[in-house]
Short mmCIF file of C-alpha atoms in Angstrom, two decimals:
data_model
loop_
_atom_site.label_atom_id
_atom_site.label_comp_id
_atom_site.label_asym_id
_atom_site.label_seq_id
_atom_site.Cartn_x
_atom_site.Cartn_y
_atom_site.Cartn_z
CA UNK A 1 -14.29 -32.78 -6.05
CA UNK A 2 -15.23 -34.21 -2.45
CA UNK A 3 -17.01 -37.37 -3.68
CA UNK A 4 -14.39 -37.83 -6.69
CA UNK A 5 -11.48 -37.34 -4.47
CA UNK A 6 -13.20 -39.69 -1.83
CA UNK A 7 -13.86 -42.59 -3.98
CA UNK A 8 -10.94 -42.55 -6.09
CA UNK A 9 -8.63 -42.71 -2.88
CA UNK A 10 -10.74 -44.90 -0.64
CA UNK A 11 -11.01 -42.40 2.10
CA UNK A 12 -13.73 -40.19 3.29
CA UNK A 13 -14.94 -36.70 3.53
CA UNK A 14 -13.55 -36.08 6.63
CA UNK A 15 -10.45 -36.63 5.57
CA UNK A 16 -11.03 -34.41 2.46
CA UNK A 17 -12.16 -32.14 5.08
CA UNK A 18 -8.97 -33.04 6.60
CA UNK A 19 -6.57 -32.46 3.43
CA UNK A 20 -8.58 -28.34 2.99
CA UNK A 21 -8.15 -27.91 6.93
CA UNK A 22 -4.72 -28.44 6.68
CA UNK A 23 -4.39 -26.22 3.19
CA UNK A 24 -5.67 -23.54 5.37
CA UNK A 25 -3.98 -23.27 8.17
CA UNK A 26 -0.68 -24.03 6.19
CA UNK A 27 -2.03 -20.41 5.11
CA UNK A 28 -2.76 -18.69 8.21
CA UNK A 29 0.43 -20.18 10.04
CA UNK A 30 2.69 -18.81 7.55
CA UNK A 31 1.00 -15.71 6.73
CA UNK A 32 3.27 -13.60 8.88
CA UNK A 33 6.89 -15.10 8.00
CA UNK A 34 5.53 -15.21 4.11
CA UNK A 35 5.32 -11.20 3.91
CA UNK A 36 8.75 -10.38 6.23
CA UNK A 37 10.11 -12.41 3.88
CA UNK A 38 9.30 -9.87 1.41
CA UNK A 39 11.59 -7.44 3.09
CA UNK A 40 14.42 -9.22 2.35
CA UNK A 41 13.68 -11.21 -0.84
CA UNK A 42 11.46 -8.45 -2.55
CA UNK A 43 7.77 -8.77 -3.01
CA UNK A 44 8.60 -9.68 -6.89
CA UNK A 45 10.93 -12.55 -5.78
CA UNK A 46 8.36 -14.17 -3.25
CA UNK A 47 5.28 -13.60 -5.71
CA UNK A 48 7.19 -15.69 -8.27
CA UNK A 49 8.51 -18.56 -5.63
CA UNK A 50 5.07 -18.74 -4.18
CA UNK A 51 3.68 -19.66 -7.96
CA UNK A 52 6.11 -22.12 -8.58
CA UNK A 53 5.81 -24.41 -5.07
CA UNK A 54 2.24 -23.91 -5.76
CA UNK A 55 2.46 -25.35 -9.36
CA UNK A 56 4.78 -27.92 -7.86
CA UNK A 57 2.34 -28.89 -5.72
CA UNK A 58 -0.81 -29.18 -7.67
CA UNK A 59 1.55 -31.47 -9.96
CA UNK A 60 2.21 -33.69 -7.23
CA UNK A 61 -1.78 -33.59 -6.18
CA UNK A 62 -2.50 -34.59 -9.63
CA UNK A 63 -0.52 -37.80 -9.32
CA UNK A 64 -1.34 -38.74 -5.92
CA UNK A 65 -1.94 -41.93 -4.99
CA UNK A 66 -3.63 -41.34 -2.03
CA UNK A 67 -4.33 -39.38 1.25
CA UNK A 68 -1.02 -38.99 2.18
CA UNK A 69 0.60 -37.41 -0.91
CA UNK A 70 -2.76 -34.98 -1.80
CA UNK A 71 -2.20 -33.79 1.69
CA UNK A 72 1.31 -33.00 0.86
CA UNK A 73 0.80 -31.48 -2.50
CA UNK A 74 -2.27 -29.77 -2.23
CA UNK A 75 -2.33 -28.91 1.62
CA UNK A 76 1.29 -28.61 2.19
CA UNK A 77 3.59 -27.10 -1.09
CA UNK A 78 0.54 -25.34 -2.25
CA UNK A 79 -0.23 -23.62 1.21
CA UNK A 80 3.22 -22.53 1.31
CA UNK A 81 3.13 -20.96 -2.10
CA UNK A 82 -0.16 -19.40 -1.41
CA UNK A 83 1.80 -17.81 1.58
CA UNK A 84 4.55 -17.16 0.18
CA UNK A 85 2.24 -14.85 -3.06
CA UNK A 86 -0.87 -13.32 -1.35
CA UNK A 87 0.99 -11.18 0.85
CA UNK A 88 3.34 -9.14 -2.26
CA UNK A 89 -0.26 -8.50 -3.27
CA UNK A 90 -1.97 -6.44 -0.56
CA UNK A 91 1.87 -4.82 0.37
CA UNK A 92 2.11 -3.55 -3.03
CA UNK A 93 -1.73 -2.30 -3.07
CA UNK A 94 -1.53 -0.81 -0.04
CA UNK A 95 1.75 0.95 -0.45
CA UNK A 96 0.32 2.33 -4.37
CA UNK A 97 -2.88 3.63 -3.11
CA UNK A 98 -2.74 5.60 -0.22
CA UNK A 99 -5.94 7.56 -0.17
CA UNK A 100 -9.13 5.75 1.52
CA UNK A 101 -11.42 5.88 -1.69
CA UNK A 102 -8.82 4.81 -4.18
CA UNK A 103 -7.38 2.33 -1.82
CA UNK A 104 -10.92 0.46 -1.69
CA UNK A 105 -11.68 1.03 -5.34
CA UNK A 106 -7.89 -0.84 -5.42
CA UNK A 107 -9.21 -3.82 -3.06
CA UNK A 108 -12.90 -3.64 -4.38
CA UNK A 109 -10.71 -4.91 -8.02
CA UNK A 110 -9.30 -7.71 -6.09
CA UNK A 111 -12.16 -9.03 -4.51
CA UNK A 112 -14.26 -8.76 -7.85
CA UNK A 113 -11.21 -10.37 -9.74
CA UNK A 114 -11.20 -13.35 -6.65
CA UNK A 115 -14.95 -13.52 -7.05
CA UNK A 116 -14.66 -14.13 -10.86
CA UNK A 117 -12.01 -17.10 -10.24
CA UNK A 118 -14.30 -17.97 -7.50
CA UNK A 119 -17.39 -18.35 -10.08
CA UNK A 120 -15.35 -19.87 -12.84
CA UNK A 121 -13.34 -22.19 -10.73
CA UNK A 122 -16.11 -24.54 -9.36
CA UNK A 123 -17.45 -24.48 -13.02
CA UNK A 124 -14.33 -25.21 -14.79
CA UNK A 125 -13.50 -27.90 -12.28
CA UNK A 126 -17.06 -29.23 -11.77
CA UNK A 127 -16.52 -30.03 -16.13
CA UNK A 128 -13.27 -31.10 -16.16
CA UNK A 129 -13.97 -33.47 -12.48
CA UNK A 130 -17.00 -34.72 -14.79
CA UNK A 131 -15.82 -35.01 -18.40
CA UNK A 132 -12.00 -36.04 -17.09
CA UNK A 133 -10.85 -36.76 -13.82
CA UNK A 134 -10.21 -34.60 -10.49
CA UNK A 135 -6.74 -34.79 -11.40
CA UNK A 136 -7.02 -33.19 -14.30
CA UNK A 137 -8.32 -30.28 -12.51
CA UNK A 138 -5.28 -29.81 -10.76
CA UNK A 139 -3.02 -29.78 -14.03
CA UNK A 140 -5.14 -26.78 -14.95
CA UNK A 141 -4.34 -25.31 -11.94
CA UNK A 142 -0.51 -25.85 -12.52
CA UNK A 143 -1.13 -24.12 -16.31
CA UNK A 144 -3.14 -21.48 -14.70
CA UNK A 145 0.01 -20.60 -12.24
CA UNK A 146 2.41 -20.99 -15.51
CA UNK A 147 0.21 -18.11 -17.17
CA UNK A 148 0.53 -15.97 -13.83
CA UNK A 149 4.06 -16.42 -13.59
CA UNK A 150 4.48 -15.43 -17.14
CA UNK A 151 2.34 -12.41 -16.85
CA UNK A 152 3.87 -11.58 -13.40
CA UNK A 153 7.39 -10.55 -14.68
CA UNK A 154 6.42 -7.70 -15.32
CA UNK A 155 5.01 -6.75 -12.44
CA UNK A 156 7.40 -3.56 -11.27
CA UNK A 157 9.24 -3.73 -7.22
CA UNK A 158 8.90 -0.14 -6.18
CA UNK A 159 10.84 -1.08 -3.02
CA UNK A 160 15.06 -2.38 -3.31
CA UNK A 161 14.91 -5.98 -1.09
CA UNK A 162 17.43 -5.82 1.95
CA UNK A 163 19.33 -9.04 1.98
CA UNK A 164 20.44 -7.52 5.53
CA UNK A 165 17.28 -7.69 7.17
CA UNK A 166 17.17 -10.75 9.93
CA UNK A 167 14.40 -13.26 10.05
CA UNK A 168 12.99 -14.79 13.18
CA UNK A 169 12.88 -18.13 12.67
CA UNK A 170 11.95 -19.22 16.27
CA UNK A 171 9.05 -16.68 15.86
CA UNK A 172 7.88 -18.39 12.74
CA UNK A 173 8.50 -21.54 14.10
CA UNK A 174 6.22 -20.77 17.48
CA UNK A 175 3.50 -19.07 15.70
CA UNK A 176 3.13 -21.69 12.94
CA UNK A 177 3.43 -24.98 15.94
CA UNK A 178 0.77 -22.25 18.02
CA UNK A 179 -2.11 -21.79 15.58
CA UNK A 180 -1.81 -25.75 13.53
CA UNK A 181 -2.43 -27.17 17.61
CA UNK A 182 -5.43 -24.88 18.31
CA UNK A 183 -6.96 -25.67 14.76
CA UNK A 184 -6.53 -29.31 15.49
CA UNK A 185 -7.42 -29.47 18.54
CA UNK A 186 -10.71 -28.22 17.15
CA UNK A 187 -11.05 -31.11 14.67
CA UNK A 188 -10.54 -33.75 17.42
CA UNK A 189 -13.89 -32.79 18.68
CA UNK A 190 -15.57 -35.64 17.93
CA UNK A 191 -13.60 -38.21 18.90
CA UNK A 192 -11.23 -37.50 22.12
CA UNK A 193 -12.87 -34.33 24.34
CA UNK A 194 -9.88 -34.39 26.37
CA UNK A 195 -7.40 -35.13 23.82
CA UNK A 196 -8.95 -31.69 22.15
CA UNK A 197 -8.96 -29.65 25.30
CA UNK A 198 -5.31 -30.89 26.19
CA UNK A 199 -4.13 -30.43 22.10
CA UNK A 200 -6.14 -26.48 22.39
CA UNK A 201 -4.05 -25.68 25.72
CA UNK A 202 -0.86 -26.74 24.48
CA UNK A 203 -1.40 -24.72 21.60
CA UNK A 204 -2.47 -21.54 23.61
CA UNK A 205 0.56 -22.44 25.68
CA UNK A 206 3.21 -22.28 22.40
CA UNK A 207 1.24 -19.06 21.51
CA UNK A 208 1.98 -18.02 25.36
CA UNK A 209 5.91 -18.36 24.19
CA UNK A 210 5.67 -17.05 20.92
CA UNK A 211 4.44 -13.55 22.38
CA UNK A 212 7.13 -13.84 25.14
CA UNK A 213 9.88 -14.23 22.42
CA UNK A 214 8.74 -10.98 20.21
CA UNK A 215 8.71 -9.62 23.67
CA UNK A 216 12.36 -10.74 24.20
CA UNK A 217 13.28 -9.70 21.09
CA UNK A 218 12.34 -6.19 21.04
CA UNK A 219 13.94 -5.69 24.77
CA UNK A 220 17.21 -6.94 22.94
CA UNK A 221 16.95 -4.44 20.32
CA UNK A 222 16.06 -7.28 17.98
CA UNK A 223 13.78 -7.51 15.03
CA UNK A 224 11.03 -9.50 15.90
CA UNK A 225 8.49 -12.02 13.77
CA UNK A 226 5.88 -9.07 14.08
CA UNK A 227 6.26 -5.53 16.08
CA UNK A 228 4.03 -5.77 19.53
CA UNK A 229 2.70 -2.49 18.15
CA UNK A 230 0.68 -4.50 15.83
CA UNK A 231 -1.59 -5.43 18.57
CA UNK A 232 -1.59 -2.17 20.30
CA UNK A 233 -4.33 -0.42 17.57
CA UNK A 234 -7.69 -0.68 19.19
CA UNK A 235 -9.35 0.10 15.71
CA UNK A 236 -6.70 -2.69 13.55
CA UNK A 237 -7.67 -5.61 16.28
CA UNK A 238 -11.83 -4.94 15.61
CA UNK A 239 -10.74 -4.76 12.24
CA UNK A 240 -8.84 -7.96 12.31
CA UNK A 241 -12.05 -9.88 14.58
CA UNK A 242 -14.07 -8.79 12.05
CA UNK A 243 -12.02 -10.38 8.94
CA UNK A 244 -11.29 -13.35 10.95
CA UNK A 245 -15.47 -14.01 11.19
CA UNK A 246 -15.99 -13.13 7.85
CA UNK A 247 -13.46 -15.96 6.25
CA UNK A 248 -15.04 -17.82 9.00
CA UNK A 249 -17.80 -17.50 7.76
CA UNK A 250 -17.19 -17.84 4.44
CA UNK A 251 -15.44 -21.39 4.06
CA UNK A 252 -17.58 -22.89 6.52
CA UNK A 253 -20.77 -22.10 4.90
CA UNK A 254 -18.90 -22.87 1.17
CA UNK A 255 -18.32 -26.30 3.02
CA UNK A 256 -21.12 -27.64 4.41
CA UNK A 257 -23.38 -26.09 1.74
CA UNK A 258 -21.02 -28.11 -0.68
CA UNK A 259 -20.75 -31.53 1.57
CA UNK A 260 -24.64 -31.44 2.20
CA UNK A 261 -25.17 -30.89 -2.09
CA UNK A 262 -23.30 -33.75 -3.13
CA UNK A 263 -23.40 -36.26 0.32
CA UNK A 264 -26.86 -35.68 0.61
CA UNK A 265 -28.54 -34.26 -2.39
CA UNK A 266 -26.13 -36.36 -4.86
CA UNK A 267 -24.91 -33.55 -6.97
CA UNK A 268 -22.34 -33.89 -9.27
CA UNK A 269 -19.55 -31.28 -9.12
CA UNK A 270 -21.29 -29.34 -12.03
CA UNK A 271 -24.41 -29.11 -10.77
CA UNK A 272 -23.06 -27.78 -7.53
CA UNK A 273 -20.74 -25.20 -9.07
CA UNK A 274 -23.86 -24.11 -10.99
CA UNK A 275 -25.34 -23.44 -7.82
CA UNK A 276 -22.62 -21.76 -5.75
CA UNK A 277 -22.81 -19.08 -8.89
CA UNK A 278 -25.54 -17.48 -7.08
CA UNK A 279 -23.14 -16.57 -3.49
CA UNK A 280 -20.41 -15.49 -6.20
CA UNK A 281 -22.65 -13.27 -8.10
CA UNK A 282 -23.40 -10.96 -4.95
CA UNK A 283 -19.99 -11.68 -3.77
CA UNK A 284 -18.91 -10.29 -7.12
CA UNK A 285 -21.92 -7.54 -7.28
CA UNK A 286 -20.32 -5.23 -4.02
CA UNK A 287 -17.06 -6.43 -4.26
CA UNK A 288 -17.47 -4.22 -8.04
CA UNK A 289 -19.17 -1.59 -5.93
CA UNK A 290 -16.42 -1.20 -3.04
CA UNK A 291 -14.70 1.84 -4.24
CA UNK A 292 -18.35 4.19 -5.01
CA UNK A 293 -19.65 2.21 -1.57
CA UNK A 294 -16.60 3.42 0.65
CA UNK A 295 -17.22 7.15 -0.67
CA UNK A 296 -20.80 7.47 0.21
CA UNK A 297 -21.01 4.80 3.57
CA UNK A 298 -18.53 4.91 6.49
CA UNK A 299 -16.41 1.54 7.12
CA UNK A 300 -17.76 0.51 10.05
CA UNK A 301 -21.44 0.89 8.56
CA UNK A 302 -20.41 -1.22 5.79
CA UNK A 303 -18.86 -4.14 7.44
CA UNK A 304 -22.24 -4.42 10.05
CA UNK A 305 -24.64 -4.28 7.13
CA UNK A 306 -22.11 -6.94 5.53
CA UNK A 307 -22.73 -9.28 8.32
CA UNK A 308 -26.17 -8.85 8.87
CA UNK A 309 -27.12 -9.37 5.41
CA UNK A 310 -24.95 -12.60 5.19
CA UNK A 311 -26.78 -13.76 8.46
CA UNK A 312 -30.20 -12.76 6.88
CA UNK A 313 -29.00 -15.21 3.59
CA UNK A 314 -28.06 -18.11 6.26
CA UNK A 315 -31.62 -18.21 7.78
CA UNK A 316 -32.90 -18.08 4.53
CA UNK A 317 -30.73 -21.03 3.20
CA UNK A 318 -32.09 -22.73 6.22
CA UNK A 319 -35.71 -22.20 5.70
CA UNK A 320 -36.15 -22.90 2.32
CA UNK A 321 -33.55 -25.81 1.43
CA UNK A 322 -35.26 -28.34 3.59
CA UNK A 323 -38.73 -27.36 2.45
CA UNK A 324 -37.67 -27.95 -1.61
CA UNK A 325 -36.40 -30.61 -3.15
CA UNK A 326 -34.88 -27.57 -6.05
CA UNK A 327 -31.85 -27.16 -6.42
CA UNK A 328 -32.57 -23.64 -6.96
CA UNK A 329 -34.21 -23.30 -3.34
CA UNK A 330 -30.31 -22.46 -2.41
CA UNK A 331 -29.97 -19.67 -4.38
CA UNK A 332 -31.97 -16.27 -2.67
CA UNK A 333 -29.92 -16.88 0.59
CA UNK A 334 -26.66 -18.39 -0.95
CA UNK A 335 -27.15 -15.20 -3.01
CA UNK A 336 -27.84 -12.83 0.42
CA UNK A 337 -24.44 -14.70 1.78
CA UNK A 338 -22.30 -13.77 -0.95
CA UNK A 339 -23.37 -10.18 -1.08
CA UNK A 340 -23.22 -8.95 2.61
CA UNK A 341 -19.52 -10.92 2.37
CA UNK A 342 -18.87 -8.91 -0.34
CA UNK A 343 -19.83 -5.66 1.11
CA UNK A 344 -17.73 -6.35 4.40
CA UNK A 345 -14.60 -7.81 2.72
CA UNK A 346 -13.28 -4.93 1.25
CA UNK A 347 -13.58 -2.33 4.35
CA UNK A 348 -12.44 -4.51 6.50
CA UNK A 349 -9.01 -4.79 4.74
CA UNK A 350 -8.88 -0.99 4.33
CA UNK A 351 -9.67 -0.43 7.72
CA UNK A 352 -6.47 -2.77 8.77
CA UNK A 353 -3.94 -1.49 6.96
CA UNK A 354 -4.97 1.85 6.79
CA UNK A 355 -3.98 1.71 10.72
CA UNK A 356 -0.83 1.63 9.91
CA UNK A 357 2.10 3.44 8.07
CA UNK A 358 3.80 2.46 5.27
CA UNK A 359 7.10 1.42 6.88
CA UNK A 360 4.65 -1.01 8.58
CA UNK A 361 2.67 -2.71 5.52
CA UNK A 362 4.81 -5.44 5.64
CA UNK A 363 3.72 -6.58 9.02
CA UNK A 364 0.55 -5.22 9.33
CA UNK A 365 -0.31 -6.83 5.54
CA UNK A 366 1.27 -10.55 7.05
CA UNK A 367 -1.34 -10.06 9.82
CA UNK A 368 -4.54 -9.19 8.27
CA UNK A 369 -4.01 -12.67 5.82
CA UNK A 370 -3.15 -14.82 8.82
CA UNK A 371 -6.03 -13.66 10.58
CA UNK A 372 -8.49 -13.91 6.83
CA UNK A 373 -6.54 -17.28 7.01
CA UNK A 374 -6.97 -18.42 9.91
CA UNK A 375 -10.70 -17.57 9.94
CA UNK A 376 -10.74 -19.81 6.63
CA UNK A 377 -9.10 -23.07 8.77
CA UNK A 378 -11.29 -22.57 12.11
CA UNK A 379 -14.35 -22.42 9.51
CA UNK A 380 -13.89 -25.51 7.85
CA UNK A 381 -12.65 -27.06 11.22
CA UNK A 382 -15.68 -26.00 13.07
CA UNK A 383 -17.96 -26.91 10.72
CA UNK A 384 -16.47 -30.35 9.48
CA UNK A 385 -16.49 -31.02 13.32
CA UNK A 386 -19.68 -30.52 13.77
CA UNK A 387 -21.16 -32.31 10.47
CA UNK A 388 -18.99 -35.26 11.75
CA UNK A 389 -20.41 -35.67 15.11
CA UNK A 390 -23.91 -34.97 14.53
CA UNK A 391 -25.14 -34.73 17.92
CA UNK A 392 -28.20 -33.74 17.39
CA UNK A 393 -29.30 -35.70 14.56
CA UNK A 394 -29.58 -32.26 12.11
CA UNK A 395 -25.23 -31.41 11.49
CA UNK A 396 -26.09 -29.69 8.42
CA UNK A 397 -28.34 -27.00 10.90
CA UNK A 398 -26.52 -27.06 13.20
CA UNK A 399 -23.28 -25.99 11.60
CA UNK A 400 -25.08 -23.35 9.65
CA UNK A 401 -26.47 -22.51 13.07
CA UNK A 402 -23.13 -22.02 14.75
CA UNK A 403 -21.95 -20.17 11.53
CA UNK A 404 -24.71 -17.80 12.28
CA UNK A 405 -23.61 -17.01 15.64
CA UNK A 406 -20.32 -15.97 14.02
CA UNK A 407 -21.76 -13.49 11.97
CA UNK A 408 -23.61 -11.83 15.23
CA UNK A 409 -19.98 -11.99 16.61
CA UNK A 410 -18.22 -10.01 13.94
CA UNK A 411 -21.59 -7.47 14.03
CA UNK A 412 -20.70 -6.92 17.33
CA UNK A 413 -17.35 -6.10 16.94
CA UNK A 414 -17.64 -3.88 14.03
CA UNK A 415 -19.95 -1.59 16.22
CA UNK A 416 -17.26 -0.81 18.50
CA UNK A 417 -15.07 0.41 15.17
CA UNK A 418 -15.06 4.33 14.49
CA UNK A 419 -17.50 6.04 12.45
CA UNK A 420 -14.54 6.86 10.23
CA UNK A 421 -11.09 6.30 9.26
CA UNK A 422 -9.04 8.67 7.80
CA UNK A 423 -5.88 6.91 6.03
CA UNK A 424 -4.04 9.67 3.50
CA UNK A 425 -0.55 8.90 5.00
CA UNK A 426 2.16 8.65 3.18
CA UNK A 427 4.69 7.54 5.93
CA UNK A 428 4.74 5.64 9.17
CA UNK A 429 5.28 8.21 11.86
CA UNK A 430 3.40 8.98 14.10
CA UNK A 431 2.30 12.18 12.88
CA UNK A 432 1.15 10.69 9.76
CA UNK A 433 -0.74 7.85 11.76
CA UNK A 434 -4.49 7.39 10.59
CA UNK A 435 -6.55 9.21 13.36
CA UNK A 436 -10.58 7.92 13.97
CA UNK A 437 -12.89 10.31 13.89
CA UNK A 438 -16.10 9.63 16.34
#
């Protein structure tokens, strides 16, 4: 909807780039307070709030008159919903299948079921932007939430809420301030360097304070935004790099593939839907395959061949798009893309929360989406950025470039994971602790 959305409110792409940034990072920054919340609301409860400030909000998006209001309906209310939903998913998932193999086939079904919406939502959007109006695609979204909400009642709590349970609202409130200043100081790249160095440091400053307060907290015998322990497991932070480079990767090649279609090219939003089918097909293809894949492959093996095909697919998008004038010259390494993400997505998770027990799902699940979240922001940041100030004359390579680079990053860190992890624990003692095996 970028050129749609553009013209019809007489602003640009960068501030649609803006508007998705800011959806994102609503995301990551609330990640964390979105699953403690579950603790003391139930997951049910939260799952079914999330869907309706997210239906709220594509409502509002739909009527927006301009920059201002999509940014609060679509960034804002539906970035709080989508925080306030995702994480009742993975707690639930994690805490129903506790055995490695079942657990990915469990996550391999939600990544194929994501990477269906992800094929059919650019389509049905792409017709309805075309044959109707961008707004109108948001309306379906609000029906599509109504049939989720319906369907989600019965959706069974195996865990009793605790109304008890305190929330740390200065935690929330310094992780969420922390993580929107370093994202934004990332987007003010191109037009103040020292407004984006002095916007990055304040933000690593707030962070600063936000890991002094948990501190606090625990010395106090108080229940903290997120346990210090989180960030203690050697083999949950590679697994959390990892996830963090792989959304990275992810959004910022789904956006400048889809700026550099339509700004460039002049594709409609059907004809580029039609083409991102080919990164959702081998998304879908090993997302399917996650459960038999995770039984004959360790992790760790997994997630490096994950990044090095998607790296492979980036050169290849590279090479041939500027020698063809096809449309279909995108598809062999949109295709490579979508299948090493695919591959890597699923482990990854597993190897995150299987690092933990099941008394600490809750935090541990609140974590890994911030993290897939925040990857998802910095992407789109880092790569608008870079499109926008076109220092070199070629953005578009550039910015696949840099993309590239992030892939070699997250290779690199999965090499230092274990060869495997065993996670058949059914509590969160120590005793019961997954243990790598070398």
């Amino acid at each position: 909807m970028i050129n749609d959305i553009s013209a019809d409110l007489d602003t640009t792409v960068q501030g649609v780039q803006v508007a998705i940034t800011i959806f994102l990072l609503v995301m990551a920054a609330l990640m964390i307070p979105g699953g403690k919340l579950t603790d003391r609301y139930g997951r049910r409860r939260c799952f079914q709030t999330g869907l309706l400030i997210y239906g709220i909000g594509a409502l509002l998006s739909a009527a927006a008159p301009g920059l201002g209001i999509l940014i609060l309906g679509n960034s804002i209310l539906e970035g709080v919903g989508t925080a306030l939903l995702i994480p009742p998913v993975y707690i639930l998932t994690t805490l129903l299948f506790t055995e490695t193999a079942s657990r990915a086939r469990a996550f391999g079904v939600i990544m194929a079921m994501g990477g269906i919406g992800a094929a059919a939502g650019p389509l049905i959007g792409g017709l309805i932007t075309t044959a109707l109006s961008w707004r109108a695609a948001f309306l379906f979204q609000a029906l599509v939430v109504l049939c989720i909400a319906v369907l989600g009642r019965r959706v069974d709590d195996p865990l009793l809420p605790d109304p008890s349970r305190p929330f740390d609202i200065m935690g929330a409130v310094l992780s969420a301030v922390g993580l929107t200043l370093v994202v934004l100081g990332i987007q003010l790249a191109d037009n103040d360097i020292r407004l984006m160095v002095a916007t990055i440091a304040f933000g690593a400053v707030v962070l600063a304070c936000f890991v002094g307060h948990i501190r606090a907290r625990e010395r106090a015998g108080r229940e903290p935004l997120i346990a210090t322990r989180m960030f203690t497991d050697r083999v949950a932070n590679l697994g959390l790099v990892t996830q963090l480079a792989q959304w990275l990767l992810l959004m910022g090649t789904s956006f400048v593939v889809a700026a550099y279609l339509q700004v460039v090219r002049g594709y409609n939003a059907v004809e580029t839907g039609v083409i991102f089918t080919a990164a959702t097909l081998g998304l879908l293809t090993t997302s399917l395959a996650a459960a038999r894949l995770a039984r004959r492959h360790p992790q760790r093996t997994l997630i490096r061949t994950g990044f090095l095909v998607g790296i492979l697919g980036v050169a290849i998008l590279l090479a041939l798009a500027d020698r063809s004038l096809s449309p279909w010259a995108f598809a062999p390494g949109l295709l490579l893309i979508g299948l090493g993400l695919g591959l890597m997505l699923t482990p990854s998770v597993t190897v995150v929360q299987s690092s933990f027990g099941e008394d600490e799902q809750v935090e541990i699940s609140g974590l890994s989406r911030s993290a897939s979240n925040l990857g998802s922001s910095l992407g789109t940041a880092v790569a608008g950025t870079i499109l926008i100030a076109n220092l070199t004359g070629h953005a578009y390579a550039d910015a696949m470039v840099t993309l590239a680079g992030v892939g070699l990053a997250g290779f690199l860190a999965a090499t230092f994971l274990p060869h495997r992890v065993i996670a058949d624990h059914t509590s969160g003692s120590e005793a019961d602790r997954p243990r790598p095996q070398l």
